Coordinates of C-alpha atoms and ligand atoms in Angstrom, one line a residue:
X1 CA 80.2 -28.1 -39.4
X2 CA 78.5 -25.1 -37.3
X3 CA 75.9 -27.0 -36.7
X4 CA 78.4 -29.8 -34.9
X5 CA 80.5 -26.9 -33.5
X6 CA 77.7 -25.2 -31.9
X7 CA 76.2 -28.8 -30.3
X8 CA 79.9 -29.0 -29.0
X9 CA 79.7 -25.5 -27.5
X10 CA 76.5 -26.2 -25.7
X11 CA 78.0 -29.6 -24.2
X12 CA 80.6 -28.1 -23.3
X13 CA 78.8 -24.8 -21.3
X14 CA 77.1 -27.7 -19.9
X15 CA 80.0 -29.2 -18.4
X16 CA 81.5 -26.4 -17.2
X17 CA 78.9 -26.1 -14.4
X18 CA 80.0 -29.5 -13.0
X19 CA 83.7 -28.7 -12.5
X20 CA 84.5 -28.1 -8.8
X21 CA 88.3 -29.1 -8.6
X22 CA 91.3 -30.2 -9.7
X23 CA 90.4 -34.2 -10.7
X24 CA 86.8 -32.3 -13.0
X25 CA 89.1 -30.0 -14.6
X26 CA 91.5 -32.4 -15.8
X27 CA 88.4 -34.9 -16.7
X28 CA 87.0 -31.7 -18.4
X29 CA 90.6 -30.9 -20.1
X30 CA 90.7 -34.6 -21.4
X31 CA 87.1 -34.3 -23.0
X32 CA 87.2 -31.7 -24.9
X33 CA 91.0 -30.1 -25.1
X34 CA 93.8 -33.8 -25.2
X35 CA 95.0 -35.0 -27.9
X36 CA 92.0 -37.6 -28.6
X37 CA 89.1 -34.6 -27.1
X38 CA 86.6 -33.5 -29.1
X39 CA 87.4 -29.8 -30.3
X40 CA 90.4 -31.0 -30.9
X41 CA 89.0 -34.0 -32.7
X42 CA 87.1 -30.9 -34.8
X43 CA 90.6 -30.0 -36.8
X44 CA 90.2 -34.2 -37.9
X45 CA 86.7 -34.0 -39.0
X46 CA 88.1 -30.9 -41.2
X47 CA 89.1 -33.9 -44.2
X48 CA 85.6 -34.6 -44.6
X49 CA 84.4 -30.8 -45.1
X50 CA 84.9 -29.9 -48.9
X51 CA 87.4 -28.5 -49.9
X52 CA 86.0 -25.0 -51.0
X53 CA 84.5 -25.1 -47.6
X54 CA 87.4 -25.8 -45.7
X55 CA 89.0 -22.4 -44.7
X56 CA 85.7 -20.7 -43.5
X57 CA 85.3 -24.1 -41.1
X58 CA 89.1 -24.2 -40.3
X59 CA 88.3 -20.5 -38.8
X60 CA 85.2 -21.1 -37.1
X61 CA 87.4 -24.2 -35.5
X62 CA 90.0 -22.5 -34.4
X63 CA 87.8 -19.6 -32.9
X64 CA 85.8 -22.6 -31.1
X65 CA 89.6 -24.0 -29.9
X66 CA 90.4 -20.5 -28.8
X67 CA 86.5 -19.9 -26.7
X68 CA 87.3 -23.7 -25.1
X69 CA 90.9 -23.1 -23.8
X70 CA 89.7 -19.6 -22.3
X71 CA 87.1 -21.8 -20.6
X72 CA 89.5 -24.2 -19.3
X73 CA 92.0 -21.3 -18.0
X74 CA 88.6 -19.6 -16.7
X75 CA 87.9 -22.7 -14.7
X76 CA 91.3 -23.5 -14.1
X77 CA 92.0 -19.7 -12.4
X78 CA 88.6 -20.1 -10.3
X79 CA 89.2 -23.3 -8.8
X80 CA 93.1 -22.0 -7.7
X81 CA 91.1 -18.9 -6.5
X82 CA 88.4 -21.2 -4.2
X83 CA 91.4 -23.4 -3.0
X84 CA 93.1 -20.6 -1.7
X85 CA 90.5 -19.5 -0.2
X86 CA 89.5 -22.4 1.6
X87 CA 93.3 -23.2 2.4
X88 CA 93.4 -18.9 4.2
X89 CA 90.1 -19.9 6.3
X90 CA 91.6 -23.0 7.4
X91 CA 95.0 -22.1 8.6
X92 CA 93.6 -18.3 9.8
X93 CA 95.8 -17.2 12.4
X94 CA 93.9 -15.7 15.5
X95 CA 96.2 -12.3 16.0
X96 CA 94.1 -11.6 18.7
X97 CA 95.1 -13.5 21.2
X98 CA 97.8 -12.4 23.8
X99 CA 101.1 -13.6 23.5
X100 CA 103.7 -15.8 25.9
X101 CA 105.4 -12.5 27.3
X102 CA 108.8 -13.7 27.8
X103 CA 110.9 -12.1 31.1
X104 CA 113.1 -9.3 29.9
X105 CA 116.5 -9.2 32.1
X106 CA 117.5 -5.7 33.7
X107 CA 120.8 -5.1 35.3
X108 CA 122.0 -5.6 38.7
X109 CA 121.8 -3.4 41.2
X110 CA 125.6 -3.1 41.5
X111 CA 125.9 -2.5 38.0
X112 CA 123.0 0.4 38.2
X113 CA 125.0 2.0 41.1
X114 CA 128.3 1.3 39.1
X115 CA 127.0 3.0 36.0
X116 CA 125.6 5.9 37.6
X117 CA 128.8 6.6 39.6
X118 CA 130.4 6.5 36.6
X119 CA 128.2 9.0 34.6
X120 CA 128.6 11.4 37.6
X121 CA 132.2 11.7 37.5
X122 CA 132.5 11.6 33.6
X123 CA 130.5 14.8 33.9
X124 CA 133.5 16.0 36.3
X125 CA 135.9 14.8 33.6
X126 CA 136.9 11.6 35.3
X127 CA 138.0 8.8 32.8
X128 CA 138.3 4.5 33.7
X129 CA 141.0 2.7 34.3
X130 CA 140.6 -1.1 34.7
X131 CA 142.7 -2.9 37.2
X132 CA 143.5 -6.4 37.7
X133 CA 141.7 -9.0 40.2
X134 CA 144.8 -10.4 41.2
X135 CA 147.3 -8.0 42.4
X136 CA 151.2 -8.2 43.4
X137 CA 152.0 -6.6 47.0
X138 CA 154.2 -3.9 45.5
X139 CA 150.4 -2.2 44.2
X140 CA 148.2 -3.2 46.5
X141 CA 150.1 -2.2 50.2
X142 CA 153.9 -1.3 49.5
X143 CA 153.9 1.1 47.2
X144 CA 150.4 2.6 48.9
X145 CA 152.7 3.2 51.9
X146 CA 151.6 0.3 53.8
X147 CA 155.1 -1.4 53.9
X148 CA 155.5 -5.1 55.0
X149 CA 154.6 -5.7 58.6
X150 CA 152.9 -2.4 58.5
X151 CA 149.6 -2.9 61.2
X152 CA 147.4 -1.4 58.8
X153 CA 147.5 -4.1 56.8
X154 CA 145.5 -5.9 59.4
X155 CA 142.8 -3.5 58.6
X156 CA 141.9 -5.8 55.2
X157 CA 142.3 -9.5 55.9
X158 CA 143.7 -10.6 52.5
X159 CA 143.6 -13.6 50.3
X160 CA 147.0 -14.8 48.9
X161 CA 147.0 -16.8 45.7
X162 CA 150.6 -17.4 46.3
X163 CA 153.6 -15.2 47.7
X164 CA 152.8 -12.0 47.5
X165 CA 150.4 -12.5 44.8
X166 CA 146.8 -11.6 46.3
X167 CA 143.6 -11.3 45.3
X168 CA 143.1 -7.3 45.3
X169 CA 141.8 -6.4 49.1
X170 CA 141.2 -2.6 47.1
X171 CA 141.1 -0.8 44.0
X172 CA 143.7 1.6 45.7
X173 CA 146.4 -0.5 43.6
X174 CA 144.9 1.4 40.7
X175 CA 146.2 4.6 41.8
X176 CA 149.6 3.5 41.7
X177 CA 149.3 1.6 38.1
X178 CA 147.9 5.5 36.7
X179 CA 150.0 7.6 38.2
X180 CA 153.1 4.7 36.5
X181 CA 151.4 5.5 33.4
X182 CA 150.0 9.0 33.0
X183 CA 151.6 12.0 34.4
X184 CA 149.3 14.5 35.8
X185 CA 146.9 16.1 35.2
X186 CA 145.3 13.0 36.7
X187 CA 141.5 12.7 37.2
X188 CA 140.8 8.6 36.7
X189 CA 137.9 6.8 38.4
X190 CA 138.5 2.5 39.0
X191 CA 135.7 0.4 39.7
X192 CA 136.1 -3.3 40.6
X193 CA 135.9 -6.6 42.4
X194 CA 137.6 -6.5 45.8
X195 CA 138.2 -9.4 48.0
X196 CA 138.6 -9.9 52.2
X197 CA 138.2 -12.8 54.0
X198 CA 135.2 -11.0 56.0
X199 CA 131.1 -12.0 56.1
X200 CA 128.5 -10.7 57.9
X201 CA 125.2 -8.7 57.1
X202 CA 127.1 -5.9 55.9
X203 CA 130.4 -7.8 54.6
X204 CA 131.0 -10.3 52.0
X205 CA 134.5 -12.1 50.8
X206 CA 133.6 -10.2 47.6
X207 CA 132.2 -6.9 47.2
X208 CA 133.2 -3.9 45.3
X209 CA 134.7 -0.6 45.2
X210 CA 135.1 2.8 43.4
X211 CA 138.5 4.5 43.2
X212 CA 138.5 7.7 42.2
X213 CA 142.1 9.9 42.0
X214 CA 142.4 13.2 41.2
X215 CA 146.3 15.0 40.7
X216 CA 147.2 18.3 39.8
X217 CA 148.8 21.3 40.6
X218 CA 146.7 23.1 43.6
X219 CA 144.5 20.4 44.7
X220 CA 143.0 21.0 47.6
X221 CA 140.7 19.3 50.5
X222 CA 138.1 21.7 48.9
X223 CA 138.4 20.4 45.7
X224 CA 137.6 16.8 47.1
X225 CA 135.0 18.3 49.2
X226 CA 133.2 20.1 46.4
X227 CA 133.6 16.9 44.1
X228 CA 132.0 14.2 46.5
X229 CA 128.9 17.1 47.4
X230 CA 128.5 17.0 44.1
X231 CA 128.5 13.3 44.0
X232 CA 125.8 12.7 46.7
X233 CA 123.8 15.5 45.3
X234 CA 123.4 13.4 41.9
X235 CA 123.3 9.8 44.0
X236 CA 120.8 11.1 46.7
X237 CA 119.2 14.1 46.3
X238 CA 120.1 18.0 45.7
X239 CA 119.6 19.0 49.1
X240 CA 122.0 16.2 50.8
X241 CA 125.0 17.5 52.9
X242 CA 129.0 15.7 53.5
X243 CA 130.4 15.8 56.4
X244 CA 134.2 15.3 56.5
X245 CA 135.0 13.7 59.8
X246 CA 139.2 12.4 60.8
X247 CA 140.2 9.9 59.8
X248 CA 143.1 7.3 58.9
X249 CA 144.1 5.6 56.0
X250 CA 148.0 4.8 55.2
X251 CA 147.6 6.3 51.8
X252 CA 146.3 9.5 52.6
X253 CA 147.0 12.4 54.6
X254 CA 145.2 13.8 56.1
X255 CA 142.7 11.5 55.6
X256 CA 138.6 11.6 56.0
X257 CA 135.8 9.9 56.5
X258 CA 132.8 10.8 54.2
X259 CA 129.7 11.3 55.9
X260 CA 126.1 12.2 54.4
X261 CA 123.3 14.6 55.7
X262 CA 120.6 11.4 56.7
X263 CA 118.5 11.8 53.3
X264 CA 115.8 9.1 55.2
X265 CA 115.0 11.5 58.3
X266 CA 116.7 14.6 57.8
X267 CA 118.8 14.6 60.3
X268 CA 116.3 13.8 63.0
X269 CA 117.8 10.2 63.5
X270 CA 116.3 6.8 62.5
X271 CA 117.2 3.4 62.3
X272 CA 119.5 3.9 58.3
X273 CA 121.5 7.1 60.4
X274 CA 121.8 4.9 64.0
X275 CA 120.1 8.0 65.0
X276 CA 123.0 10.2 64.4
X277 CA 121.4 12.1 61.7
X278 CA 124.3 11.4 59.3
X279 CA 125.3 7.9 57.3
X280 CA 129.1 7.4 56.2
X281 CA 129.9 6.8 52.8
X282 CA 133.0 6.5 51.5
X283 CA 136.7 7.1 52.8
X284 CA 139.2 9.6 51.1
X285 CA 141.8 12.2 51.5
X286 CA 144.9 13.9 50.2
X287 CA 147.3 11.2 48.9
X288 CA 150.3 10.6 50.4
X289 CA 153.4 12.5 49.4
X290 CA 155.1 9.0 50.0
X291 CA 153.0 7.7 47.4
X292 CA 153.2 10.5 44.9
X293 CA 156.9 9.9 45.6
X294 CA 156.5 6.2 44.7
X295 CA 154.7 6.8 41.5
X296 CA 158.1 9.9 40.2
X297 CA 155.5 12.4 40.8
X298 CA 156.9 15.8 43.0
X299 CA 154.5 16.3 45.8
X300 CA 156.2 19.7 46.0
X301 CA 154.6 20.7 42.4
X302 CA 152.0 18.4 42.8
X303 CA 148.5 17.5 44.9
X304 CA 146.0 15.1 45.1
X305 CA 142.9 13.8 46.4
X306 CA 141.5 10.0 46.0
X307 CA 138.4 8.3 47.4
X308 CA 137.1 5.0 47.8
X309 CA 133.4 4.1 47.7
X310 CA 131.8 1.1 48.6
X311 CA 129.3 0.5 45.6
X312 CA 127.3 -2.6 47.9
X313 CA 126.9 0.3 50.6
X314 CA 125.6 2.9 48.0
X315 CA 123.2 0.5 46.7
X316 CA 122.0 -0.8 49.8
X317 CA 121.6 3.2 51.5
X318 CA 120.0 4.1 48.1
X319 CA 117.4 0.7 47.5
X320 CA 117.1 0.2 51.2
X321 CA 118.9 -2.9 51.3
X322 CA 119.4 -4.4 54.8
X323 CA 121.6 -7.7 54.1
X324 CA 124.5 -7.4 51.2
X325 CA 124.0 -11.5 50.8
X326 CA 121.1 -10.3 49.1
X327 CA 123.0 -8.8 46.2
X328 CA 125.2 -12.3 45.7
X329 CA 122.2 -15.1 45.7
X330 CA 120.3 -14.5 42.1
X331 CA 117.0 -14.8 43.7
X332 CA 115.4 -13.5 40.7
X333 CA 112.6 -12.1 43.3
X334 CA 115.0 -9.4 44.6
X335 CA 116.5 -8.8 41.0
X336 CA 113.3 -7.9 39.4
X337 CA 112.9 -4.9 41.6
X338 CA 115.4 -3.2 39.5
X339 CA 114.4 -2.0 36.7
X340 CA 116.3 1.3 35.2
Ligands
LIG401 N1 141.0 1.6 50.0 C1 140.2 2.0 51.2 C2 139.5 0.8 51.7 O1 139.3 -0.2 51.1 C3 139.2 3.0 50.8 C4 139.9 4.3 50.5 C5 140.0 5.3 51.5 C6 140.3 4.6 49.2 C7 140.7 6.5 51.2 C8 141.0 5.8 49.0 C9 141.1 6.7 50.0 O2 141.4 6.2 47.8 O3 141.7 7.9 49.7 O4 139.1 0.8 52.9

């Protein structure tokens, strides 16, 4: 029985040498480890061992079974080890190589100047009221003191949706639906969509604007004043000057224009300044007592200041923008530029 079991051994070494893959290792698994393979054909051949005999061969037959599965699993565990291998090197990935850069988005230019008007007076304080587009005629003249028939309303050619109804020429409507709701103190900025029938290089049927309102006992013209420097400090540049020239609006009085220190020549004149040396900005004033009075606020207790800024006209002083079509076409070539 050694003598067998030993030849078997050798045989088997032998054919371990000629197992590459899968289909060898099953033919190997068939040969020597099925049912009808020779080791375990050894357990058979046991019958015809004598009896005495028997147990020491029944050990040196199972420690031959036990040698010729750890082959096979030894075989087994390197071919899965080589196919791997092989299947790595064929589907390497080259991490090398650059990748397709997709466009990242940045915001609009309105939205940069929007968002950074807003962070300058949230510093001051100022909270955000949101308005609505489409606007009755009590908010958005009457009750602003520009009554029916009033010639100032010529001063915004409006769009009606029906009578009465219009789409908002101004966020000025704003003031009137804060100062319904809050009492003062009052210090509220409202940005939004405005519309005019009006285009040109510097107008367009839809632009937008920047109410700011400030109410409280004591409020002066010096308090506005102070505010906007402050404002066009942040926007422009710490050494930039206002100018607060006459002005009229129906809401306001008295009422200003807001002029800037030219922060492209200063002051020497060029073609942004008309070569006056100073750009206007924004209008504002003291608001009306009528329309403190329309809103049950006491102008006798009570002051306030309010301004409206053109956001199209601060982007296109800051980015140097010469046509505001520019900012309504999407051509991605002029949006790229702005990146925050
Ligand atoms: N609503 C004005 C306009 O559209 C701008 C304006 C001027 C707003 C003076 C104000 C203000 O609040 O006080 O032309």
């Amino acid at each position: 029985m050694e003598e067998k079991i030993n030849a078997l051994r050798a045989e088997l070494e032998a054919d371990r040498a000629s197992v590459h893959n899968k289909e060898e290792l099953s033919a190997f698994w068939q040969k020597y480890l099925s049912k009808n393979g020779s080791v375990t054909g050894l357990t058979k051949s046991l019958r015809d061992v004598p009896k005495e005999d028997r147990p020491a061969a029944g050990k040196l037959i199972n420690a031959c079974k036990v040698w010729a599965e750890e082959q096979y699993q030894a075989l087994s565990d390197e071919i899965d080890a080589a196919e791997l291998a092989a299947r790595n090197k064929a589907e390497a990935i080259d991490i090398t190589l650059p990748a397709v850069r997709r466009p990242v988005g940045s915001l609009h230019p309105i939205t940069l100047v929007k968002n950074q008007i807003v962070d300058i007076f949230a510093g001051m304080g100022f909270d955000v009221f949101d308005g609505p587009e489409i606007e009755d005629d009590d908010h958005n003249f009457t009750r602003l003191n520009v009554p029916k028939n009033h010639p100032a309303r010529d001063m915004q050619d409006t769009f009606y949706v029906a009578p009465d109804i219009e789409l908002r020429t101004q966020t000025s409507g704003g003031q009137i639906r804060v100062m319904d709701q809050q009492k003062p103190p009052i210090k509220v900025l409202s940005p939004g969509r405005v519309f005019r029938s009006d285009s040109d290089a510097t107008h367009s049927p839809m632009f937008h604007q920047m109410e700011g309102l400030v109410v409280d006992r004591g409020i002066t013209l010096c308090d506005l004043q102070g505010m906007l420097d402050k404002f066009v400090q942040a926007m422009f540049g710490p050494e930039v000057k206002t100018r607060l020239r006459p002005s009229y609006f129906p809401f306001t009085e008295p009422s200003v224009e807001v002029d800037v220190f030219c922060f492209e020549c200063g002051g020497k004149g060029c073609p942004l300044c008309k070569h006056s040396g100073w750009i206007e900005v924004l209008g504002a004033g003291m608001v009306h007592q009528n329309v403190l009075r329309n809103c049950g606020i006491d102008p006798e207790v009570y002051s306030g200041f309010a301004f409206g800024i053109g956001i199209e006209r601060i982007a296109m002083l800051k980015y140097g923008i010469n046509n505001i079509g520019l900012m309504f076409e999407n051509d991605l070539r002029f949006l790229k530029q702005f990146q925050d």
